[in-house]
GROMACS .gro file of C-alpha atoms in nm:
model
  297
    1MET     CA    1  -0.896  -9.199  -0.989
    2LYS     CA    2  -0.652  -9.169  -1.277
    3LYS     CA    3  -0.915  -8.980  -1.477
    4TYR     CA    4  -0.954  -8.723  -1.198
    5LEU     CA    5  -0.577  -8.677  -1.169
    6LEU     CA    6  -0.553  -8.642  -1.545
    7ALA     CA    7  -0.832  -8.380  -1.547
    8ILE     CA    8  -0.663  -8.184  -1.269
    9GLY     CA    9  -0.333  -8.203  -1.455
   10LEU     CA   10  -0.490  -8.077  -1.775
   11LEU     CA   11  -0.662  -7.793  -1.586
   12ILE     CA   12  -0.334  -7.684  -1.430
   13ALA     CA   13  -0.154  -7.710  -1.762
   14SER     CA   14  -0.420  -7.506  -1.940
   15SER     CA   15  -0.412  -7.234  -1.674
   16CYS     CA   16  -0.035  -7.214  -1.702
   17ALA     CA   17  -0.062  -7.195  -2.078
   18LEU     CA   18  -0.308  -6.906  -2.053
   19ALA     CA   19  -0.091  -6.714  -1.802
   20SER     CA   20   0.126  -6.438  -1.948
   21THR     CA   21   0.499  -6.478  -1.902
   22VAL     CA   22   0.704  -6.206  -1.735
   23TYR     CA   23   1.077  -6.147  -1.738
   24VAL     CA   24   1.221  -5.939  -1.451
   25GLU     CA   25   1.524  -5.726  -1.529
   26THR     CA   26   1.794  -5.676  -1.268
   27ALA     CA   27   1.709  -5.359  -1.077
   28THR     CA   28   1.931  -5.056  -1.133
   29GLY     CA   29   1.965  -4.739  -0.932
   30THR     CA   30   2.147  -4.428  -0.824
   31GLY     CA   31   2.279  -4.398  -0.470
   32VAL     CA   32   2.168  -4.751  -0.385
   33ASP     CA   33   2.414  -5.032  -0.308
   34SER     CA   34   2.429  -5.359  -0.503
   35PRO     CA   35   2.284  -5.582  -0.226
   36SER     CA   36   1.977  -5.358  -0.207
   37LEU     CA   37   1.933  -5.372  -0.586
   38GLU     CA   38   1.959  -5.751  -0.578
   39SER     CA   39   1.700  -5.762  -0.300
   40VAL     CA   40   1.458  -5.550  -0.503
   41THR     CA   41   1.505  -5.781  -0.802
   42GLU     CA   42   1.420  -6.087  -0.592
   43LEU     CA   43   1.126  -5.911  -0.427
   44THR     CA   44   0.992  -5.825  -0.772
   45LYS     CA   45   1.016  -6.188  -0.883
   46VAL     CA   46   0.838  -6.306  -0.569
   47ALA     CA   47   0.558  -6.054  -0.620
   48VAL     CA   48   0.513  -6.160  -0.984
   49SER     CA   49   0.502  -6.528  -0.890
   50GLU     CA   50   0.226  -6.458  -0.638
   51ASN     CA   51  -0.002  -6.341  -0.919
   52THR     CA   52  -0.174  -6.644  -1.072
   53LYS     CA   53  -0.236  -6.466  -1.403
   54PHE     CA   54   0.137  -6.431  -1.472
   55THR     CA   55   0.428  -6.672  -1.485
   56LEU     CA   56   0.796  -6.593  -1.437
   57THR     CA   57   1.037  -6.680  -1.713
   58GLU     CA   58   1.416  -6.665  -1.733
   59LYS     CA   59   1.413  -6.608  -2.109
   60LYS     CA   60   1.368  -6.245  -2.202
   61SER     CA   61   1.319  -6.319  -2.571
   62SER     CA   62   1.013  -6.536  -2.512
   63ALA     CA   63   0.849  -6.326  -2.240
   64ASP     CA   64   0.517  -6.156  -2.302
   65PHE     CA   65   0.615  -5.872  -2.072
   66ASN     CA   66   0.936  -5.726  -1.937
   67ILE     CA   67   0.958  -5.549  -1.597
   68GLU     CA   68   1.232  -5.296  -1.533
   69THR     CA   69   1.287  -5.131  -1.194
   70LYS     CA   70   1.493  -4.820  -1.120
   71LEU     CA   71   1.576  -4.684  -0.775
   72LEU     CA   72   1.676  -4.329  -0.680
   73LYS     CA   73   1.793  -4.248  -0.329
   74LEU     CA   74   1.707  -3.902  -0.195
   75GLY     CA   75   1.824  -3.863   0.164
   76ASP     CA   76   1.672  -4.151   0.357
   77ALA     CA   77   1.390  -4.193   0.106
   78ILE     CA   78   1.406  -4.418  -0.200
   79ILE     CA   79   1.197  -4.357  -0.511
   80LEU     CA   80   1.112  -4.673  -0.704
   81THR     CA   81   1.002  -4.651  -1.067
   82MET     CA   82   0.875  -4.969  -1.230
   83THR     CA   83   0.793  -5.012  -1.600
   84LYS     CA   84   0.616  -5.302  -1.770
   85THR     CA   85   0.675  -5.330  -2.145
   86GLY     CA   86   0.496  -5.573  -2.375
   87LYS     CA   87   0.596  -5.726  -2.706
   88ASP     CA   88   0.399  -5.453  -2.880
   89LYS     CA   89   0.630  -5.199  -2.709
   90LYS     CA   90   0.340  -5.054  -2.513
   91SER     CA   91   0.443  -4.974  -2.159
   92PHE     CA   92   0.293  -4.884  -1.823
   93THR     CA   93   0.495  -4.704  -1.555
   94ALA     CA   94   0.425  -4.660  -1.185
   95LYS     CA   95   0.622  -4.481  -0.917
   96LEU     CA   96   0.618  -4.482  -0.537
   97LYS     CA   97   0.840  -4.345  -0.264
   98ALA     CA   98   0.965  -4.557   0.025
   99SER     CA   99   1.052  -4.365   0.341
  100GLY     CA  100   1.349  -4.599   0.389
  101LEU     CA  101   1.482  -4.947   0.321
  102GLU     CA  102   1.226  -5.091   0.563
  103ASP     CA  103   0.947  -4.985   0.323
  104VAL     CA  104   1.107  -5.114   0.001
  105ASP     CA  105   0.946  -5.459   0.020
  106VAL     CA  106   0.598  -5.311   0.064
  107VAL     CA  107   0.649  -5.057  -0.214
  108THR     CA  108   0.789  -5.321  -0.450
  109SER     CA  109   0.487  -5.546  -0.394
  110ARG     CA  110   0.247  -5.262  -0.468
  111LEU     CA  111   0.435  -5.152  -0.777
  112VAL     CA  112   0.434  -5.503  -0.920
  113ARG     CA  113   0.061  -5.534  -0.862
  114SER     CA  114   0.015  -5.190  -1.015
  115VAL     CA  115   0.208  -5.252  -1.338
  116LEU     CA  116   0.063  -5.598  -1.389
  117THR     CA  117  -0.294  -5.469  -1.361
  118GLU     CA  118  -0.211  -5.125  -1.506
  119VAL     CA  119  -0.376  -4.941  -1.219
  120ALA     CA  120  -0.213  -4.650  -1.033
  121PRO     CA  121  -0.038  -4.772  -0.715
  122GLU     CA  122  -0.238  -4.533  -0.497
  123GLY     CA  123  -0.545  -4.738  -0.577
  124LYS     CA  124  -0.381  -5.078  -0.520
  125ALA     CA  125  -0.298  -5.055  -0.150
  126THR     CA  126  -0.428  -5.334   0.073
  127VAL     CA  127  -0.441  -5.361   0.450
  128THR     CA  128  -0.123  -5.571   0.443
  129ASP     CA  129   0.100  -5.339   0.240
  130VAL     CA  130   0.045  -4.985   0.364
  131THR     CA  131   0.377  -4.804   0.395
  132GLU     CA  132   0.500  -4.663   0.724
  133SER     CA  133   0.465  -4.305   0.597
  134GLU     CA  134   0.103  -4.376   0.498
  135GLN     CA  135   0.032  -4.523   0.841
  136HIS     CA  136   0.137  -4.197   1.005
  137ALA     CA  137  -0.005  -3.964   0.740
  138GLY     CA  138  -0.356  -3.985   0.884
  139SER     CA  139  -0.234  -3.924   1.240
  140ARG     CA  140  -0.022  -3.616   1.170
  141ARG     CA  141  -0.178  -3.301   1.309
  142TYR     CA  142  -0.234  -3.007   1.083
  143GLU     CA  143  -0.092  -2.691   1.237
  144ALA     CA  144  -0.389  -2.455   1.260
  145THR     CA  145  -0.345  -2.096   1.146
  146ARG     CA  146  -0.442  -1.823   1.391
  147GLN     CA  147  -0.556  -1.477   1.285
  148TRP     CA  148  -0.722  -1.170   1.425
  149GLN     CA  149  -0.992  -1.026   1.205
  150PHE     CA  150  -1.141  -0.678   1.185
  151GLY     CA  151  -1.421  -0.568   0.957
  152PHE     CA  152  -1.671  -0.293   0.887
  153GLY     CA  153  -1.937  -0.210   0.632
  154PRO     CA  154  -2.297  -0.102   0.570
  155ALA     CA  155  -2.587  -0.286   0.731
  156TRP     CA  156  -2.965  -0.280   0.730
  157SER     CA  157  -3.196  -0.397   1.009
  158SER     CA  158  -3.562  -0.455   1.078
  159ASN     CA  159  -3.778  -0.439   1.392
  160LEU     CA  160  -3.552  -0.178   1.552
  161ASN     CA  161  -3.771   0.122   1.461
  162VAL     CA  162  -3.517   0.280   1.227
  163GLY     CA  163  -3.588   0.381   0.872
  164SER     CA  164  -3.231   0.390   0.743
  165GLY     CA  165  -2.930   0.164   0.743
  166GLY     CA  166  -2.632   0.185   0.971
  167THR     CA  167  -2.277   0.063   1.013
  168ASN     CA  168  -2.171  -0.286   1.115
  169TRP     CA  169  -1.839  -0.348   1.292
  170SER     CA  170  -1.675  -0.678   1.379
  171LEU     CA  171  -1.371  -0.796   1.572
  172GLY     CA  172  -1.277  -1.160   1.612
  173TYR     CA  173  -1.024  -1.439   1.619
  174ALA     CA  174  -1.010  -1.722   1.365
  175TRP     CA  175  -0.851  -2.067   1.364
  176GLY     CA  176  -0.781  -2.226   1.027
  177LEU     CA  177  -0.838  -2.593   1.110
  178ASP     CA  178  -0.714  -2.700   0.767
  179PRO     CA  179  -0.720  -2.549   0.416
  180ASP     CA  180  -1.097  -2.610   0.393
  181PHE     CA  181  -1.245  -2.521   0.733
  182GLN     CA  182  -1.213  -2.224   0.966
  183LEU     CA  183  -1.351  -2.164   1.315
  184ALA     CA  184  -1.406  -1.808   1.432
  185LEU     CA  185  -1.519  -1.629   1.748
  186VAL     CA  186  -1.653  -1.288   1.645
  187ALA     CA  187  -1.802  -0.988   1.825
  188ASP     CA  188  -2.040  -0.799   1.597
  189TRP     CA  189  -2.214  -0.470   1.663
  190TYR     CA  190  -2.448  -0.247   1.465
  191SER     CA  191  -2.528   0.119   1.515
  192VAL     CA  192  -2.735   0.380   1.333
  193ALA     CA  193  -2.600   0.732   1.281
  194ASN     CA  194  -2.929   0.915   1.337
  195SER     CA  195  -3.034   0.709   1.638
  196ASP     CA  196  -2.846   0.675   1.966
  197ASP     CA  197  -3.090   0.411   2.090
  198ALA     CA  198  -3.102   0.151   1.813
  199ASN     CA  199  -2.830  -0.114   1.820
  200PHE     CA  200  -2.776  -0.485   1.767
  201THR     CA  201  -2.476  -0.660   1.923
  202ASP     CA  202  -2.377  -1.026   1.941
  203VAL     CA  203  -2.084  -1.257   2.013
  204SER     CA  204  -2.099  -1.573   1.804
  205PHE     CA  205  -1.897  -1.885   1.733
  206GLY     CA  206  -1.902  -2.005   1.372
  207LEU     CA  207  -1.761  -2.244   1.114
  208ASP     CA  208  -1.671  -2.149   0.755
  209TYR     CA  209  -1.613  -2.381   0.460
  210TYR     CA  210  -1.388  -2.281   0.169
  211PHE     CA  211  -1.467  -2.420  -0.174
  212SER     CA  212  -1.114  -2.383  -0.313
  213ARG     CA  213  -0.756  -2.402  -0.191
  214GLU     CA  214  -0.642  -2.135  -0.434
  215LYS     CA  215  -0.537  -1.781  -0.340
  216ILE     CA  216  -0.895  -1.663  -0.389
  217SER     CA  217  -1.180  -1.876  -0.259
  218PRO     CA  218  -1.554  -1.838  -0.205
  219PHE     CA  219  -1.685  -1.962   0.128
  220ILE     CA  220  -2.003  -2.011   0.327
  221GLY     CA  221  -2.053  -2.034   0.700
  222ALA     CA  222  -2.293  -2.053   0.990
  223ASP     CA  223  -2.269  -1.929   1.347
  224ILE     CA  224  -2.454  -1.923   1.677
  225GLY     CA  225  -2.415  -1.706   1.984
  226ARG     CA  226  -2.574  -1.464   2.226
  227GLY     CA  227  -2.691  -1.116   2.139
  228ALA     CA  228  -2.883  -0.811   2.246
  229ALA     CA  229  -3.074  -0.546   2.055
  230ALA     CA  230  -3.250  -0.222   2.133
  231ALA     CA  231  -3.509  -0.046   1.922
  232ALA     CA  232  -3.513   0.329   1.880
  233GLN     CA  233  -3.747   0.507   2.119
  234GLY     CA  234  -4.090   0.558   1.971
  235CYS     CA  235  -4.431   0.404   1.934
  236ALA     CA  236  -4.473   0.046   1.823
  237ASP     CA  237  -4.829   0.135   1.721
  238THR     CA  238  -5.070   0.420   1.777
  239TRP     CA  239  -5.152   0.307   2.131
  240VAL     CA  240  -4.828   0.177   2.281
  241CYS     CA  241  -4.517   0.396   2.317
  242VAL     CA  242  -4.203   0.266   2.484
  243SER     CA  243  -3.884   0.434   2.602
  244ASP     CA  244  -3.685   0.120   2.677
  245ASP     CA  245  -3.740  -0.143   2.409
  246ASP     CA  246  -3.473  -0.411   2.450
  247ALA     CA  247  -3.438  -0.777   2.356
  248SER     CA  248  -3.168  -1.035   2.426
  249GLY     CA  249  -3.115  -1.405   2.367
  250TRP     CA  250  -2.979  -1.654   2.118
  251VAL     CA  251  -2.859  -1.534   1.779
  252VAL     CA  252  -2.803  -1.742   1.464
  253GLY     CA  253  -2.629  -1.622   1.152
  254VAL     CA  254  -2.526  -1.731   0.805
  255THR     CA  255  -2.236  -1.590   0.604
  256ALA     CA  256  -2.106  -1.602   0.249
  257GLY     CA  257  -1.818  -1.427   0.084
  258TYR     CA  258  -1.479  -1.431  -0.080
  259LYS     CA  259  -1.137  -1.445   0.081
  260PHE     CA  260  -0.834  -1.309  -0.104
  261PHE     CA  261  -0.457  -1.368  -0.066
  262ARG     CA  262  -0.511  -1.693   0.129
  263THR     CA  263  -0.150  -1.799   0.077
  264SER     CA  264  -0.027  -1.484   0.257
  265SER     CA  265  -0.010  -1.428   0.633
  266VAL     CA  266  -0.248  -1.132   0.584
  267ASN     CA  267  -0.579  -1.190   0.404
  268LEU     CA  268  -0.861  -0.972   0.279
  269GLY     CA  269  -1.225  -1.073   0.266
  270ILE     CA  270  -1.564  -0.950   0.151
  271VAL     CA  271  -1.826  -1.102   0.380
  272GLY     CA  272  -2.204  -1.088   0.370
  273ARG     CA  273  -2.388  -1.190   0.687
  274TYR     CA  274  -2.748  -1.225   0.797
  275LYS     CA  275  -2.830  -1.265   1.167
  276TYR     CA  276  -3.154  -1.319   1.358
  277LEU     CA  277  -3.234  -1.269   1.727
  278PHE     CA  278  -3.482  -1.511   1.886
  279ASP     CA  279  -3.607  -1.256   2.141
  280LYS     CA  280  -3.845  -0.975   2.041
  281THR     CA  281  -3.868  -0.603   2.078
  282SER     CA  282  -4.215  -0.453   2.065
  283TYR     CA  283  -4.170  -0.445   1.686
  284GLY     CA  284  -4.076  -0.812   1.647
  285ASN     CA  285  -3.762  -1.023   1.623
  286PRO     CA  286  -3.464  -0.806   1.525
  287ASP     CA  287  -3.262  -0.918   1.227
  288MET     CA  288  -2.985  -0.761   1.023
  289GLY     CA  289  -2.804  -0.801   0.692
  290SER     CA  290  -2.457  -0.659   0.635
  291VAL     CA  291  -2.170  -0.649   0.386
  292ARG     CA  292  -1.827  -0.611   0.543
  293LEU     CA  293  -1.471  -0.561   0.429
  294VAL     CA  294  -1.263  -0.782   0.658
  295VAL     CA  295  -0.888  -0.785   0.720
  296TYR     CA  296  -0.734  -1.105   0.862
  297TYR     CA  297  -0.391  -1.065   1.020
   0.00000   0.00000   0.00000
């Protein structure tokens, strides 16, 4: 039995000998009262003692590492900056903001773990030490932007019995869900100057994705809706001639483009769109490609 106790004692002694020693400086700060600074100092010591790879020491001269904590009060928030310095004068600094005094203990624990392991505090959060502000960050609602949009530009179609291109017009309303995604309800119509009969109209609901949060961003999108098209009067072949050649049904579309001045309340965009109607005229399924200049306001 004595041998086992001796072995356990030697194991504990060796682990303590291998642990690095840490000296905790008294916390200092601006706009923070003395009791709060003393509390942060004690919280730091407790957090260090909970790490089995480090041992607290009261002698600064013999410590392997020194931890210094500074507090800065800004309104109700408190910014804590913690620095670990070794004997070789190499240091590691981490900083976190506590929304108030009630978050200081959580922030202190994370900062200690961060400087001891030299990993940014954002990556050292655990389920037991998430700050109050972080708890609510994921539940805050992003205020969606709302904009009318109007666009026009050249377009080209097929299966509408027209040999030339026409003009595409659009009017819609867009909701910016967040800086990356936008929903839009858009009415789109196409007409040909030399044909009063040929047209292609749809109302579609779509989603766009923006690749950048800068002022200028490329984007892609997809939409679905209902549409109707009419081919120009004429003969679909040498035997069949029609005077009323209409089609209506579901429409799908894809878009790609660039949006400019995104940080302004008024934006400008260059948008390319291709749409396809699932119903047929006597010439086939109508489809159309267009390039539009779009104003968002």
